[in-house]
Amino acid sequence: MTAVEDRSTEAPEREIGKARRRKEDARLITGRTTWTDNMVLPGMLHLSVVRSPVAHAKIASIDVSAAQQSPGVVAVYTGRDLAEEQGSIPCAWPVTPDMVNPGHPSVAVEEVNHVGEAVAVIVARSKVAAADAIELVDVDYDLLPPVLDMEEAVAEGAQLTHDHLESNTSYHFVFDAGEAGTGADTDQAFADADVVVSRRFVNQRLIPAFMEPRSVVVQPQGDNFTMWSATQIPHVLRVMLAMVTGVPEHKLRIIAPDVGGGFGGKLQVNPEEVIALLVARRLGKPVKWTETRSESLMTAHHGRDQIQYVDIASDREGNVKALRVRLLADMGAYLRLITPGVPALGAFMFPAIYKFPAYRFECDGVFTNKVPTDAYRGAGRPEATFAIERAMDELAVELGMDALELRRKNWIRAEEFPFTTVAGLEYDSGDYETATQQALELIGYDELREEQRRRRESNDPVQLGIGFSTFTEMCGLAPSRVLGSLSYGAGGWESASIRMLPTGKVEVVTGSTPHGQGHETAWSQLVADSLGVPFEDVEVLHGDTSVAPKGMDTYGSRSLVVGGTAVVKAADKVIAKARKVAAHLLEASEDDLEFENGRFSVRGTPGTGMGIQEIALAVFAAHNYPEDVEPSIDAEATFDPVNFSFPHGTHICAMEVDTETGMVKIRKYASVDDVGTIVNPLIVEGQMHGGLAQGIAQALYEEAVYDADGNLTTGTFVDYLVPSAADLPHFDTGNTVHPAPGNPIGAKGVGEAGCIASTPAVVNAALDAVRHLGVRDIRMPLTPERVWRALYEGGDGGDRATAGTNAYGGASTETTAGVSTDASSLGGDR
Amino acid sequence: MTRINVRVDGVTYDDDVEPRTLLVHYLREQLGKVGTVVGCDTSNCGACTVHLDGAAVKSCTVLAVQADDGEVTTIEGLAQDGSLHPMQKAFHEMHGLQCGFCTPGMIMASVDLLRENPDPSETEVREGIEGNLCRCTGYQNIVRAVQQAAGEMRGGARAPSGDGHVSPAEVDTAAAPHVAGAQS
């Protein structure tokens, strides 16, 4: 039983809702696509980057003479050589007026502030020649103690990450609902509350770990430059590179060819992109840089990394009264594109789906001698969701209530939408109860609870737990005026244009640049329905600033919601223009024309009519068209949403915990998500799966670990555990559909949902399995070691890297950095 | 430099290579076989998987000189006479790829898996491809694709064995009218 074949209708089938197989696949399953690293240009030179092996030091001297003599080496540049022209990696999100930004040179000039920071660039005839010369560059470092622990970093008298700054705090961001007029006085609400639960959660540092390593190619042509880059944001990159390097924007063309995943990790202006442009400009030759995986894990931006102090207040009956959140958010050593904005974006999502009368949020952005953090799938919202969904479970335990019952008591009811939250957001639509009911059925809840009871009563060494996450997120980034009010440096609109070709084929140009999401397929479905043309007749163009000159690119689950809407609005304009031409050619009044299934016909006159594809030919010939219009039915549109969209869902995880070994295993995972209208169910399901995998990976596997000297000890895929097929369960996913009222498609966004929702469901499930054994918390990722420690030693399982463990690389190599700190000599942990 | 003679996707090459040259670099840089990609430097990700003398190898873990007198098949040589391999078709049909970067290696590893086990269960597929990392799909549709291809290659239209999980086509049935209803 397939939907597609069984639904026979007279009219052409609607494309929206159809499980179209992807247009993109043909080139990807045959190995015939263009990744940036595939580019080969005549005379191309290759770059390699000499990187700091220490976390914090002054650069005393750099001797590049031996490298310059190395066979095949054309040039070697240090930070000092590039200092006049490299500017600073831009930060587009000054979240507070007094935010401190230390500046971020692409190549370090005087000091290095994290392991892996670029200190010199080698240009050579071949990739191997460039790589071979790296070890010939001799750098003398005057070592400084590294700042690695956020709680120590904000303490009085702490060591400084940047010694020219007064402290390690970049900014202090506050949202107070009482002050904003969206809620009651938080302190008073806590003072009046019957029950207050306070917790400290660690949302560990993660690495986006896109599969395609970053790569950039620059070709100079006179005073013009073409850059190919494995980036999510060719349009943003073009503006930023122009501002940073002084290469005029109109002399710079950026192309993102097929890009192998990003997950926020390629939402960046990378030092290496600046370097490649500067070197190509200096030498007048095409250059290429492609990173190794180790470089990628060590130097591409990381994500998450917050310490969260959460206080939640309620009455005895479980009605929540107030929420207070204080964050320490690790910026790393520098501020990159939206580093400071990530926790600020999350600020508004901690109240989640619950009707808190009072809310206060405070966040310190903290510098440490680690690679900068920035966007990673969800960017602020997974952290918020984790904290609130964990806190709701903690409150339920304190009250002796069922975790789901507590949620139900406090969540926004279906009839209350649109609902303005205590954080001032207007949630658009949804039904949390229905999604929850469906998820309970999907997972077989009652049976699992029964099994849990049996295992508890029999003291089974393998205990079973069930965890919930009833989440929402804000998507469709973003209303430009709201971004402005949050001090973001750009807007959140999206652009599209439609070109009607003489043969009736259609070119759709989108400013939303995909990197695996399937825009070419989904946009074709949108346009096929709007214009009534065959799906196959639509070609979607993107990712090249010369072809698609305007755009804000792909992140924040925005593409369909904002970019897709721009496409639909452009199609509306095409139809409006074509209507005038059709009226002229059919010798009818525009008012008498109806447009259906791609044809204009005169109302009440069967058999007459003209297809929009024929009109495209007619205006190409332009022999006969109305006098007051241009001979074209092409159109473009820019869409700026008025509000965010708010997907939601209920995720339930059933987890087995082996109490003898600490091994955890997901027994079943079910989710029911409302992402609004579904344009392509296949793509939506795929996005859910991928998001779930990454959210589960945060709970169970992934953590960027630094040793006491500031070395990343998870710098390869041997140590940084991106899960394999064998590490993940089967997902049972479903949907409810409440169309988003804020856009004509009704879509809410799906790219981040699984990643945002799943993490707390998994941790809550593990805790539900062992809470009766006295375990109150287990730090992520839930390694067997941590789970075992939490069971047998108490506490939350502690840091992953402690002296003597493999994860703690510094214990046996305390002198790698040449400095012995208190922590390193004692085998302290991070 | 060392002289090697190797047959790649049906064409014989006679080339000088540095002894340290990895097979994947030889394929990409000397032969222009850029369909095979490099995803890591520790042989964990499997993106570079090709067949050497009929068996899957991670071509970042094989020296080019080890392929001397050998026969290599890359993703570019998998389709025969202009028609896709059943595994390629199944990845498309089951939406077993998103960004597509891991796909060449994943397909080549999966073909090799079916050579050893023509009718794998869900668990056997998951374990069989655990040397290949995908960051986009969560693997579920890859598992479906491998089982679908297995069915086709066994010559029957038999449903994938073992897990009893629904195929995407069945999932669509539920979702599509839902959406149409919400829109109208």
Short mmCIF file of N, CA and C in Angstrom, two decimals, chain A residues 99-192:
data_model
loop_
_atom_site.label_atom_id
_atom_site.label_comp_id
_atom_site.label_asym_id
_atom_site.label_seq_id
_atom_site.Cartn_x
_atom_site.Cartn_y
_atom_site.Cartn_z
N MET A 99 29.85 43.98 25.62
CA MET A 99 30.50 42.68 25.41
C MET A 99 31.98 42.89 25.06
N VAL A 100 32.85 42.09 25.66
CA VAL A 100 34.27 42.19 25.39
C VAL A 100 34.66 41.20 24.29
N ASN A 101 35.25 41.73 23.23
CA ASN A 101 35.72 40.88 22.13
C ASN A 101 37.22 41.09 21.99
N PRO A 102 38.00 40.05 22.28
CA PRO A 102 39.45 40.24 22.27
C PRO A 102 40.04 40.37 20.87
N GLY A 103 39.23 40.15 19.83
CA GLY A 103 39.78 40.14 18.46
C GLY A 103 40.34 38.77 18.14
N HIS A 104 40.21 38.36 16.90
CA HIS A 104 40.55 36.99 16.52
C HIS A 104 41.34 37.00 15.22
N PRO A 105 42.68 37.12 15.32
CA PRO A 105 43.47 37.08 14.09
C PRO A 105 43.37 35.70 13.44
N SER A 106 43.36 35.64 12.11
CA SER A 106 43.30 34.34 11.45
C SER A 106 44.58 33.55 11.69
N VAL A 107 45.71 34.26 11.68
CA VAL A 107 46.98 33.64 12.05
C VAL A 107 47.50 34.41 13.26
N ALA A 108 47.84 33.68 14.31
CA ALA A 108 48.26 34.32 15.55
C ALA A 108 49.47 35.22 15.30
N VAL A 109 49.47 36.38 15.93
CA VAL A 109 50.58 37.32 15.73
C VAL A 109 51.49 37.31 16.94
N GLU A 110 50.93 37.57 18.11
CA GLU A 110 51.77 37.69 19.31
C GLU A 110 51.57 36.56 20.30
N GLU A 111 50.37 36.01 20.33
CA GLU A 111 50.12 34.96 21.32
C GLU A 111 49.18 33.92 20.74
N VAL A 112 49.28 32.73 21.31
CA VAL A 112 48.32 31.69 20.94
C VAL A 112 47.43 31.42 22.14
N ASN A 113 46.15 31.14 21.83
CA ASN A 113 45.18 31.00 22.92
C ASN A 113 44.43 29.68 22.92
N HIS A 114 44.72 28.83 21.99
CA HIS A 114 44.21 27.46 22.10
C HIS A 114 45.09 26.53 21.26
N VAL A 115 45.10 25.27 21.64
CA VAL A 115 45.84 24.28 20.87
C VAL A 115 45.21 24.20 19.48
N GLY A 116 46.04 24.26 18.47
CA GLY A 116 45.52 24.18 17.10
C GLY A 116 45.40 25.53 16.42
N GLU A 117 45.62 26.60 17.17
CA GLU A 117 45.53 27.93 16.54
C GLU A 117 46.63 28.06 15.49
N ALA A 118 46.29 28.69 14.37
CA ALA A 118 47.26 28.84 13.27
C ALA A 118 48.37 29.80 13.68
N VAL A 119 49.61 29.41 13.42
CA VAL A 119 50.73 30.32 13.67
C VAL A 119 51.53 30.63 12.39
N ALA A 120 51.41 29.79 11.37
CA ALA A 120 52.08 30.07 10.10
C ALA A 120 51.38 29.28 9.00
N VAL A 121 51.57 29.75 7.77
CA VAL A 121 50.93 29.12 6.62
C VAL A 121 52.00 28.78 5.59
N ILE A 122 51.95 27.57 5.11
CA ILE A 122 52.91 27.14 4.09
C ILE A 122 52.19 27.01 2.76
N VAL A 123 52.80 27.54 1.73
CA VAL A 123 52.25 27.46 0.38
C VAL A 123 53.22 26.63 -0.45
N ALA A 124 52.70 25.57 -1.08
CA ALA A 124 53.62 24.68 -1.79
C ALA A 124 52.96 24.16 -3.07
N ARG A 125 53.80 23.55 -3.91
CA ARG A 125 53.31 23.07 -5.20
C ARG A 125 52.37 21.89 -5.05
N SER A 126 52.58 21.10 -4.01
CA SER A 126 51.71 19.93 -3.82
C SER A 126 51.26 19.88 -2.37
N LYS A 127 50.21 19.10 -2.16
CA LYS A 127 49.69 18.96 -0.81
C LYS A 127 50.73 18.30 0.11
N VAL A 128 51.43 17.32 -0.42
CA VAL A 128 52.41 16.63 0.43
C VAL A 128 53.59 17.53 0.75
N ALA A 129 54.01 18.34 -0.24
CA ALA A 129 55.13 19.26 0.03
C ALA A 129 54.73 20.25 1.12
N ALA A 130 53.49 20.71 1.06
CA ALA A 130 53.02 21.64 2.09
C ALA A 130 52.97 20.96 3.45
N ALA A 131 52.52 19.73 3.47
CA ALA A 131 52.42 19.00 4.74
C ALA A 131 53.81 18.69 5.29
N ASP A 132 54.72 18.30 4.39
CA ASP A 132 56.07 17.94 4.85
C ASP A 132 56.78 19.11 5.52
N ALA A 133 56.48 20.33 5.07
CA ALA A 133 57.23 21.48 5.57
C ALA A 133 56.74 21.95 6.93
N ILE A 134 55.59 21.46 7.38
CA ILE A 134 55.03 21.94 8.65
C ILE A 134 56.04 21.77 9.79
N GLU A 135 56.67 20.59 9.83
CA GLU A 135 57.54 20.35 10.99
C GLU A 135 58.87 21.10 10.89
N LEU A 136 59.10 21.75 9.76
CA LEU A 136 60.35 22.51 9.61
C LEU A 136 60.22 23.94 10.15
N VAL A 137 59.02 24.33 10.48
CA VAL A 137 58.84 25.67 11.06
C VAL A 137 59.12 25.58 12.56
N ASP A 138 60.02 26.43 13.00
CA ASP A 138 60.47 26.36 14.39
C ASP A 138 59.87 27.54 15.16
N VAL A 139 59.00 27.23 16.09
CA VAL A 139 58.35 28.29 16.87
C VAL A 139 58.77 28.18 18.32
N ASP A 140 59.21 29.30 18.88
CA ASP A 140 59.51 29.34 20.32
C ASP A 140 58.32 29.96 21.04
N TYR A 141 57.83 29.23 22.01
CA TYR A 141 56.69 29.74 22.78
C TYR A 141 57.12 30.05 24.21
N ASP A 142 56.71 31.20 24.71
CA ASP A 142 56.85 31.49 26.15
C ASP A 142 55.52 31.11 26.80
N LEU A 143 55.56 30.03 27.54
CA LEU A 143 54.30 29.42 27.98
C LEU A 143 53.62 30.20 29.09
N LEU A 144 52.32 30.18 29.01
CA LEU A 144 51.47 30.79 30.04
C LEU A 144 50.50 29.72 30.54
N PRO A 145 50.05 29.87 31.77
CA PRO A 145 49.11 28.85 32.27
C PRO A 145 47.78 28.91 31.52
N PRO A 146 47.24 27.77 31.15
CA PRO A 146 45.98 27.78 30.42
C PRO A 146 44.78 27.91 31.36
N VAL A 147 43.75 28.59 30.88
CA VAL A 147 42.48 28.70 31.59
C VAL A 147 41.53 27.69 30.96
N LEU A 148 41.06 26.73 31.74
CA LEU A 148 40.30 25.63 31.16
C LEU A 148 38.98 25.36 31.85
N ASP A 149 38.86 25.78 33.07
CA ASP A 149 37.68 25.44 33.85
C ASP A 149 36.84 26.71 34.03
N MET A 150 35.60 26.68 33.58
CA MET A 150 34.79 27.90 33.62
C MET A 150 34.53 28.40 35.02
N GLU A 151 34.26 27.47 35.93
CA GLU A 151 33.95 27.92 37.29
C GLU A 151 35.17 28.56 37.95
N GLU A 152 36.36 28.03 37.64
CA GLU A 152 37.58 28.68 38.13
C GLU A 152 37.82 30.01 37.41
N ALA A 153 37.48 30.01 36.12
CA ALA A 153 37.78 31.20 35.31
C ALA A 153 37.01 32.43 35.77
N VAL A 154 35.82 32.24 36.33
CA VAL A 154 35.05 33.40 36.77
C VAL A 154 35.25 33.72 38.25
N ALA A 155 36.11 32.93 38.90
CA ALA A 155 36.38 33.18 40.32
C ALA A 155 37.32 34.38 40.46
N GLU A 156 37.30 34.96 41.64
CA GLU A 156 38.18 36.09 41.95
C GLU A 156 39.64 35.68 41.76
N GLY A 157 40.42 36.52 41.09
CA GLY A 157 41.85 36.27 40.97
C GLY A 157 42.22 35.15 40.01
N ALA A 158 41.32 34.83 39.11
CA ALA A 158 41.60 33.73 38.18
C ALA A 158 42.71 34.11 37.20
N GLN A 159 43.41 33.07 36.70
CA GLN A 159 44.33 33.29 35.58
C GLN A 159 43.52 33.84 34.41
N LEU A 160 44.16 34.59 33.53
CA LEU A 160 43.44 35.19 32.41
C LEU A 160 43.71 34.46 31.09
N THR A 161 42.65 34.28 30.33
CA THR A 161 42.78 33.71 28.98
C THR A 161 43.52 34.69 28.07
N HIS A 162 43.13 35.95 28.20
CA HIS A 162 43.79 37.02 27.44
C HIS A 162 44.33 38.02 28.45
N ASP A 163 45.64 38.17 28.51
CA ASP A 163 46.16 39.00 29.60
C ASP A 163 45.94 40.49 29.36
N HIS A 164 45.48 40.87 28.16
CA HIS A 164 45.17 42.28 27.97
C HIS A 164 43.72 42.60 28.36
N LEU A 165 42.99 41.60 28.78
CA LEU A 165 41.62 41.84 29.24
C LEU A 165 41.59 41.83 30.77
N GLU A 166 40.53 42.39 31.31
CA GLU A 166 40.45 42.49 32.77
C GLU A 166 39.94 41.22 33.43
N SER A 167 39.19 40.43 32.68
CA SER A 167 38.65 39.21 33.27
C SER A 167 38.42 38.20 32.15
N ASN A 168 37.91 37.04 32.54
CA ASN A 168 37.58 36.03 31.55
C ASN A 168 36.12 36.11 31.10
N THR A 169 35.42 37.14 31.56
CA THR A 169 34.01 37.26 31.20
C THR A 169 33.86 38.17 29.98
N SER A 170 33.24 37.62 28.95
CA SER A 170 33.01 38.40 27.74
C SER A 170 31.78 39.28 27.90
N TYR A 171 30.75 38.69 28.50
CA TYR A 171 29.52 39.47 28.66
C TYR A 171 28.67 38.86 29.76
N HIS A 172 27.76 39.66 30.25
CA HIS A 172 26.75 39.20 31.20
C HIS A 172 25.40 39.56 30.59
N PHE A 173 24.65 38.54 30.18
CA PHE A 173 23.37 38.75 29.49
C PHE A 173 22.25 38.37 30.43
N VAL A 174 21.27 39.24 30.54
CA VAL A 174 20.16 38.99 31.46
C VAL A 174 18.84 39.12 30.72
N PHE A 175 17.96 38.17 30.93
CA PHE A 175 16.55 38.37 30.58
C PHE A 175 15.74 38.15 31.84
N ASP A 176 15.00 39.15 32.23
CA ASP A 176 14.17 39.02 33.42
C ASP A 176 12.73 39.33 33.03
N ALA A 177 11.89 38.32 33.16
CA ALA A 177 10.51 38.47 32.71
C ALA A 177 9.79 39.57 33.48
N GLY A 178 10.12 39.72 34.76
CA GLY A 178 9.50 40.77 35.55
C GLY A 178 9.85 42.14 34.98
N GLU A 179 11.13 42.33 34.69
CA GLU A 179 11.56 43.61 34.13
C GLU A 179 11.02 43.83 32.72
N ALA A 180 10.92 42.72 31.96
CA ALA A 180 10.44 42.82 30.59
C ALA A 180 8.93 42.99 30.51
N GLY A 181 8.28 42.78 31.63
CA GLY A 181 6.82 42.91 31.65
C GLY A 181 6.08 41.69 31.13
N THR A 182 6.80 40.58 31.01
CA THR A 182 6.16 39.36 30.51
C THR A 182 5.91 38.35 31.62
N GLY A 183 6.29 38.70 32.85
CA GLY A 183 6.09 37.76 33.94
C GLY A 183 6.15 38.46 35.29
N ALA A 184 5.98 37.68 36.33
CA ALA A 184 5.99 38.21 37.69
C ALA A 184 7.43 38.35 38.21
N ASP A 185 7.56 38.88 39.38
CA ASP A 185 8.86 39.04 40.02
C ASP A 185 9.40 37.66 40.43
N THR A 186 10.55 37.31 39.89
CA THR A 186 11.07 35.95 40.07
C THR A 186 11.49 35.69 41.51
N ASP A 187 12.21 36.64 42.10
CA ASP A 187 12.68 36.43 43.47
C ASP A 187 11.50 36.25 44.43
N GLN A 188 10.49 37.08 44.22
CA GLN A 188 9.30 36.98 45.06
C GLN A 188 8.62 35.63 44.88
N ALA A 189 8.55 35.18 43.64
CA ALA A 189 7.90 33.90 43.35
C ALA A 189 8.65 32.76 44.04
N PHE A 190 9.97 32.83 44.05
CA PHE A 190 10.74 31.79 44.76
C PHE A 190 10.51 31.88 46.26
N ALA A 191 10.47 33.11 46.74
CA ALA A 191 10.27 33.29 48.19
C ALA A 191 8.92 32.73 48.64
N ASP A 192 7.95 32.83 47.76
CA ASP A 192 6.60 32.38 48.11
C ASP A 192 6.35 30.90 47.83
#
